[in-house]
XYZ file of C-alpha atoms in Angstrom:
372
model
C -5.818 52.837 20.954
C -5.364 54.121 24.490
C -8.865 54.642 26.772
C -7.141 55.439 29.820
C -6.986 59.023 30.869
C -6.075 60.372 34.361
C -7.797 63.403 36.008
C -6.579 64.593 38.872
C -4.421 61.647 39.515
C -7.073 59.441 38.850
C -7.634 56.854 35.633
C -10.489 57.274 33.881
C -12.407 54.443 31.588
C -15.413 55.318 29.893
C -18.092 52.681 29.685
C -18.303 53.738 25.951
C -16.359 56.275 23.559
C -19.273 57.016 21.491
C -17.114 59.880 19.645
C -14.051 57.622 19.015
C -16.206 56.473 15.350
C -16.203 59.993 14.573
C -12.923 60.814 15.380
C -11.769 57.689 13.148
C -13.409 58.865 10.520
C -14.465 61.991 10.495
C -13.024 63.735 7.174
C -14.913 61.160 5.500
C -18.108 61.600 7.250
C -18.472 65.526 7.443
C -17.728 65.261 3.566
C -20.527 62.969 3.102
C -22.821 65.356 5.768
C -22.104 68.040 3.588
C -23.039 66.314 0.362
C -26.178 65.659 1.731
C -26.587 69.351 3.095
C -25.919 70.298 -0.435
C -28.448 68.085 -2.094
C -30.995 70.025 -0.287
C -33.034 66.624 -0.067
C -33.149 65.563 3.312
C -36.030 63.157 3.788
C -36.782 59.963 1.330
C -33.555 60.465 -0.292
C -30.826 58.518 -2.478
C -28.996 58.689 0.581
C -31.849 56.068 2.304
C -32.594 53.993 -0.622
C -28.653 53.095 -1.293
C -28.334 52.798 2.443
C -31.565 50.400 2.426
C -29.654 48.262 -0.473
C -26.796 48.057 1.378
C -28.015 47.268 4.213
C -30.009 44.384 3.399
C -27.363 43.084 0.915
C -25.154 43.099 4.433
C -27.708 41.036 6.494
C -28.536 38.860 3.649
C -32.463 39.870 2.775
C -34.116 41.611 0.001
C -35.856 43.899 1.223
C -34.641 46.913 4.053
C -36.902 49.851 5.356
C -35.456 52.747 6.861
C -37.331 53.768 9.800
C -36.985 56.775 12.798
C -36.033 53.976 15.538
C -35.604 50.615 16.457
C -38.984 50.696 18.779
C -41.126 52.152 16.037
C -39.476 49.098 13.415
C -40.665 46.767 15.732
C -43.919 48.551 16.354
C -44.532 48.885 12.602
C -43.973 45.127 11.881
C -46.803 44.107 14.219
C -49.036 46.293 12.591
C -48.307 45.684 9.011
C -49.032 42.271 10.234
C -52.073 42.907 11.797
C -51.615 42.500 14.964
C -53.789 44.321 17.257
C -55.999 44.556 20.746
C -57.203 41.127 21.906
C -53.886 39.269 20.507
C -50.520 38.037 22.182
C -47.320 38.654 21.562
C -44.252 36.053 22.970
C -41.778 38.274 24.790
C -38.198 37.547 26.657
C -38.568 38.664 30.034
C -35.447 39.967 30.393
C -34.655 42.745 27.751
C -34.614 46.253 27.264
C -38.319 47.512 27.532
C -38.772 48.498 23.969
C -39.500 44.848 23.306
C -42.440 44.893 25.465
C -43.898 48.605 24.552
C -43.885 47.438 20.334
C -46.905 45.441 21.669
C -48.103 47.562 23.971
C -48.521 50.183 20.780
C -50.513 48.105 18.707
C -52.698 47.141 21.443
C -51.400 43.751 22.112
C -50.508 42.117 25.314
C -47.338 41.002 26.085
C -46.439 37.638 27.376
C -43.239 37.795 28.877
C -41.143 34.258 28.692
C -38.020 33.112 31.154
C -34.470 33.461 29.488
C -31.938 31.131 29.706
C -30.037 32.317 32.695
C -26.439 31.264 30.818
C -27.031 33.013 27.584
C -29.720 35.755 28.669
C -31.637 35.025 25.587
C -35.632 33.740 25.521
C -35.292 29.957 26.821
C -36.751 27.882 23.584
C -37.447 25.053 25.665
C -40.996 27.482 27.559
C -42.058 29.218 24.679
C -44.983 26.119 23.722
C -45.952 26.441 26.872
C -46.677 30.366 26.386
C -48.950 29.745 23.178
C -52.388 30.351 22.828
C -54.708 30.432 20.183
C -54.729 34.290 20.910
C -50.847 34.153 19.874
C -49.691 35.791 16.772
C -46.066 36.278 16.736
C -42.748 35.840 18.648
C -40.352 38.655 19.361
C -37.125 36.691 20.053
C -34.085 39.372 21.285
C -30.747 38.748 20.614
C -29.633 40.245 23.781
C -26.282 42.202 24.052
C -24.936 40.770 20.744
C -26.116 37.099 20.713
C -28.489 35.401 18.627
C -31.017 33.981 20.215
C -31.343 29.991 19.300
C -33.353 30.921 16.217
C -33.895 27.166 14.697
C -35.570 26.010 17.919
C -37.980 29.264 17.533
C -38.011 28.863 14.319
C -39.790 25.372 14.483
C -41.797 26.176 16.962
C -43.157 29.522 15.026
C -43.914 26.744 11.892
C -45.791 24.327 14.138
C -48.339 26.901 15.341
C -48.280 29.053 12.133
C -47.002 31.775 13.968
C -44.473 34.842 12.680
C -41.046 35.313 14.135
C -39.833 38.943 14.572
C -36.741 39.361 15.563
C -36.024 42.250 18.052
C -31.807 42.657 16.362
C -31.191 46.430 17.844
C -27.974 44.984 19.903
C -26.792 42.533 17.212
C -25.815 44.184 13.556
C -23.607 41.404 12.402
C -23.797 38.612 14.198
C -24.331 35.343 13.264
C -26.348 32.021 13.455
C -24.572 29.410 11.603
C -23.487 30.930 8.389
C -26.843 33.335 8.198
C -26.750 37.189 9.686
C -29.298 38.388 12.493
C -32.013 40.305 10.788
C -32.388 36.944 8.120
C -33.282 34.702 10.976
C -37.689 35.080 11.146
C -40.264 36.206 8.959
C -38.623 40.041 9.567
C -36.448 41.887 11.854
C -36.053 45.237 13.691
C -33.186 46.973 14.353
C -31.711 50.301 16.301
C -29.181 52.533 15.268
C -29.027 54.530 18.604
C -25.349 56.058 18.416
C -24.302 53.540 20.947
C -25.052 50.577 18.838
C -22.619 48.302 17.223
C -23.995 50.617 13.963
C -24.918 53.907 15.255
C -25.847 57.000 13.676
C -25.687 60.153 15.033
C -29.303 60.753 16.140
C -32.319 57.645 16.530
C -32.882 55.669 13.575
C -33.728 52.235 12.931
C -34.595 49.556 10.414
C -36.637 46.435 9.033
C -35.022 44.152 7.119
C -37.640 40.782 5.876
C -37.727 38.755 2.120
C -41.616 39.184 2.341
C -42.043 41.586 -0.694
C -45.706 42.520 0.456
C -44.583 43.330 4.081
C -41.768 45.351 2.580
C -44.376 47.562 0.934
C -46.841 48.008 3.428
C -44.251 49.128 5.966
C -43.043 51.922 3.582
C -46.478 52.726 3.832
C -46.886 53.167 6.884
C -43.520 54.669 7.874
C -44.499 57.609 5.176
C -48.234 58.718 6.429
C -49.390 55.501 4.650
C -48.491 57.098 1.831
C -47.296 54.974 -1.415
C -47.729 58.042 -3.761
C -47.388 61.741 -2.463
C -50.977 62.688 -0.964
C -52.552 59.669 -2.136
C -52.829 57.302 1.642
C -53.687 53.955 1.695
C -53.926 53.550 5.199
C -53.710 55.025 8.496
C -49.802 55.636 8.491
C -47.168 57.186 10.481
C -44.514 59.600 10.222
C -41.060 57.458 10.950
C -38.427 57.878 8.268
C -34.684 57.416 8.783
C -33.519 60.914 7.644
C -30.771 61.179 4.674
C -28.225 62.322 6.987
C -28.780 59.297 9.256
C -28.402 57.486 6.413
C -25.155 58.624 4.663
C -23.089 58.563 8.074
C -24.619 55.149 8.608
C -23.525 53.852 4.870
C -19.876 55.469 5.969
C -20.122 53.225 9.068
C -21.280 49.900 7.897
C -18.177 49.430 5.703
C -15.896 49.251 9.251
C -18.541 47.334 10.866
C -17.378 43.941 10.673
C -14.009 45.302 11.859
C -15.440 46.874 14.791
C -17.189 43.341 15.793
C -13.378 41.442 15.196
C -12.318 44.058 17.600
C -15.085 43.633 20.188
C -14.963 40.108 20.617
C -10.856 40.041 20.959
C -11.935 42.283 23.697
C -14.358 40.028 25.421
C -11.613 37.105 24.531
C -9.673 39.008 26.888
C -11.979 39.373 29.425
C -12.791 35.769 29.556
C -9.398 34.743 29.587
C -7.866 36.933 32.278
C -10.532 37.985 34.726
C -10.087 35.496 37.329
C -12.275 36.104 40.255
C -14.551 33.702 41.800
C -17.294 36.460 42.513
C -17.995 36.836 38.937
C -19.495 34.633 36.190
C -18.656 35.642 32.697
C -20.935 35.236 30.288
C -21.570 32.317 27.886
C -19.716 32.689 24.222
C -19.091 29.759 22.034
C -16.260 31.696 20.510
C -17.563 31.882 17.400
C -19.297 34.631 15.789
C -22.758 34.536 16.902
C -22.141 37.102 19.070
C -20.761 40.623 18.369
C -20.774 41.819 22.219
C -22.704 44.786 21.932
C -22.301 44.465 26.004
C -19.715 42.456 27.805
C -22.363 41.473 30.768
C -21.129 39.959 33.666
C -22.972 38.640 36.867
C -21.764 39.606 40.541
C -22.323 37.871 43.378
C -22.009 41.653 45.295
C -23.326 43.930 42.109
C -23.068 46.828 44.526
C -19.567 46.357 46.319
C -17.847 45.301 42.338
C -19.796 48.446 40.978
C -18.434 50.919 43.442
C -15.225 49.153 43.946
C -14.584 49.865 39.757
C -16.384 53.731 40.127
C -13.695 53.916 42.538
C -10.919 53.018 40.441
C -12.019 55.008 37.879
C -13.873 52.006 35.159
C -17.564 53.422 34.465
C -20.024 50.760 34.015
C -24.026 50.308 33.554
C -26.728 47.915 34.308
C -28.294 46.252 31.920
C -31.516 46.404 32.981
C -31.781 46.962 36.903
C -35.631 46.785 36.802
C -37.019 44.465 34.367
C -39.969 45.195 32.676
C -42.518 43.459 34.355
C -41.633 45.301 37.714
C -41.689 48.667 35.868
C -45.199 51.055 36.514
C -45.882 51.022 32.997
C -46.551 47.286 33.416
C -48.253 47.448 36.891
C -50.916 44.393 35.851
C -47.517 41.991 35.772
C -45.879 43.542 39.076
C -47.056 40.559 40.845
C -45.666 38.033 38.117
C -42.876 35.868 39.589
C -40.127 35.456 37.013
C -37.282 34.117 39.055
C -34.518 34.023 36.796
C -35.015 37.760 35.658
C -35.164 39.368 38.792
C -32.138 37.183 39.491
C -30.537 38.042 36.533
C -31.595 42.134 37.264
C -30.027 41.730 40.561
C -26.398 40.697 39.423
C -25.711 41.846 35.894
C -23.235 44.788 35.320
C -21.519 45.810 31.799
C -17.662 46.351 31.836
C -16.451 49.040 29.281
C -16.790 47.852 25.758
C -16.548 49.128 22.336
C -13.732 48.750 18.626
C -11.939 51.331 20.716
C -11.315 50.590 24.093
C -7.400 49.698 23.872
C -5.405 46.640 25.717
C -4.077 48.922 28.312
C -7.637 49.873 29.727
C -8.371 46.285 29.362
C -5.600 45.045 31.264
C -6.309 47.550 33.667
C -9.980 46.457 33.896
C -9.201 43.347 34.405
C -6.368 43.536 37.168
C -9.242 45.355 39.533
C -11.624 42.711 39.036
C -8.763 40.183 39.966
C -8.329 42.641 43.349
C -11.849 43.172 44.700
């Protein structure tokens, strides 16, 4: 498939296609749309509970929870688990924000905790050093498609009888040794905002954990806290992945794998071909612990490379340009000095990436970089 177009002259790369999935398979998704329309049963559905199966058979669990995002999964966790004001939560520094605010809902603080500057995933090696006895989980990220280095957590979690919640909205499918993201910690959140590696068409998310009793008191809580219909056990919420969601997303997930093949000959292309000494590419061990839900690069001039590719047509995004401890909504860690993040914030840019960016765009991509 071809991504370059030419407007006025010009070429023109889109950091993302988000309709190419669509277009791919469309008959087969506005048929399933319109079975659900016809069901007239759009919330709490069969649509959500095969989805749910599926979905957890895919990562490898037992139990999956459809939920209305990937923020409000990872919110929900900490509460089923109790966590609340007065406690601590582990934190990457570097990561999208949502990480951070799932505390900040239940009232926890956030502890944010360097990343290793090669594989922009929480460093392993300072999380001990982040513990206190007010600490009652880790929320590791496996940032733009990596996993994180889950058996050092992992041990670390054990020694201090603390639970591991991984943050997996960027990583649906990848791997850590021969075990999925999402079947890494004690549970797992994930995002299917249409730009994810498994989007829907709308927010939705999911929690995926083997820890039956956590499974049930989340569908508690996503449903009003509601087990039977007006009978509440707790203080719930409303966050349900809608049938819809859930039908285009069962449609989706059986190309998914395919998409990630696709995506990572895309980055092997990238990090075989760009040749520039401005930019470092990021770390991959070329296997498949990484499904390159970004292809994140680091620029010695961010701003020259960025407007030298806007130029030439090749739309791209930082990922993230403030982090979140320099953001207002966290104005009691402004003054925290994380050097590698606001190093990191300062150089990374995403190139175009996605199952249908085709080798022509690539090449193309890649031959500017080479220029600058």
């Amino acid at each position: 498939m071809n991504n370059l177009s030419k407007k006025n002259g010009e070429m023109k790369i889109p950091f993302l296609d988000v309709g190419a999935t669509y277009n791919d398979l469309k008959q087969e998704i506005d048929e399933t749309v319109q079975r659900v329309l016809d069901s007239a049963w759009y919330i709490l559905g069969n649509e959500l509970e095969i989805f749910e199966r599926e979905f957890a058979e895919y990562c490898g669990v037992k139990y999956c929870i459809g939920v209305g995002s990937g923020l409000e999964a990872l919110s929900l966790v900490l509460r089923a688990w109790g966590v609340k004001a007065g406690d601590e939560v582990i934190v990457p520094a570097h990561t999208f924000i949502a990480t951070w605010l799932a505390v900040s809902h239940v009232g926890a603080t956030p502890i944010p905790v360097e990343v290793d500057e090669s594989s922009f995933n929480i460093n392993p090696k300072l999380i001990e050093q982040a513990i206190t006895k007010k600490t009652k989980a880790i929320i590791p990220v496996h940032l733009y498609g990596q996993s994180a280095s889950m058996l050092e957590i992992k041990k670390i979690a054990a020694a201090f009888g603390i639970n591991v919640l991984e943050d997996a909205a960027q990583s649906h499918g990848a791997k850590y040794g021969n075990k999925k993201t999402g079947s890494l910690g004690n549970a797992a959140a994930f995002s299917f905002y249409p730009g994810k590696n498994l989007g829907a068409f709308g927010d939705g998310g999911a929690i995926t954990t083997n820890d039956k009793r956590l499974g049930e008191t989340v569908r508690m809580l996503r449903n009003y806290g509601s087990k039977k219909k007006y009978i509440h056990g707790n203080i719930g919420y409303n966050s349900r992945l809608d049938e819809i969601q859930a039908a285009i997303l069962r449609v989706k997930l059986r190309h998914l794998d395919s998409w990630n093949s696709q995506r990572r000959k895309i980055a092997e292309y990238y990090i075989n071909n760009i040749k520039n000494e401005g930019i470092i590419l990021p770390f991959w061990s070329g296997t498949n612990d990484h499904v390159f839900h970004l292809f994140v690069i680091k620029c010695m001039n961010r701003h020259n490379v960025e407007q030298q590719l806007t130029k030439a047509g090749i739309q791209t995004i930082i990922h993230y340009p403030v982090p979140p401890h320099k953001q207002d909504a966290y104005t009691a860690y402004n003054k925290i000095r994380l050097s590698i993040t606001e190093h990191l914030s300062s150089q990374v840019l995403s190139l175009p990436m996605g199952p249908h960016l085709g080798i022509d765009a690539v090449k193309y991509i890649c031959s500017v970089i080479n220029s600058l």
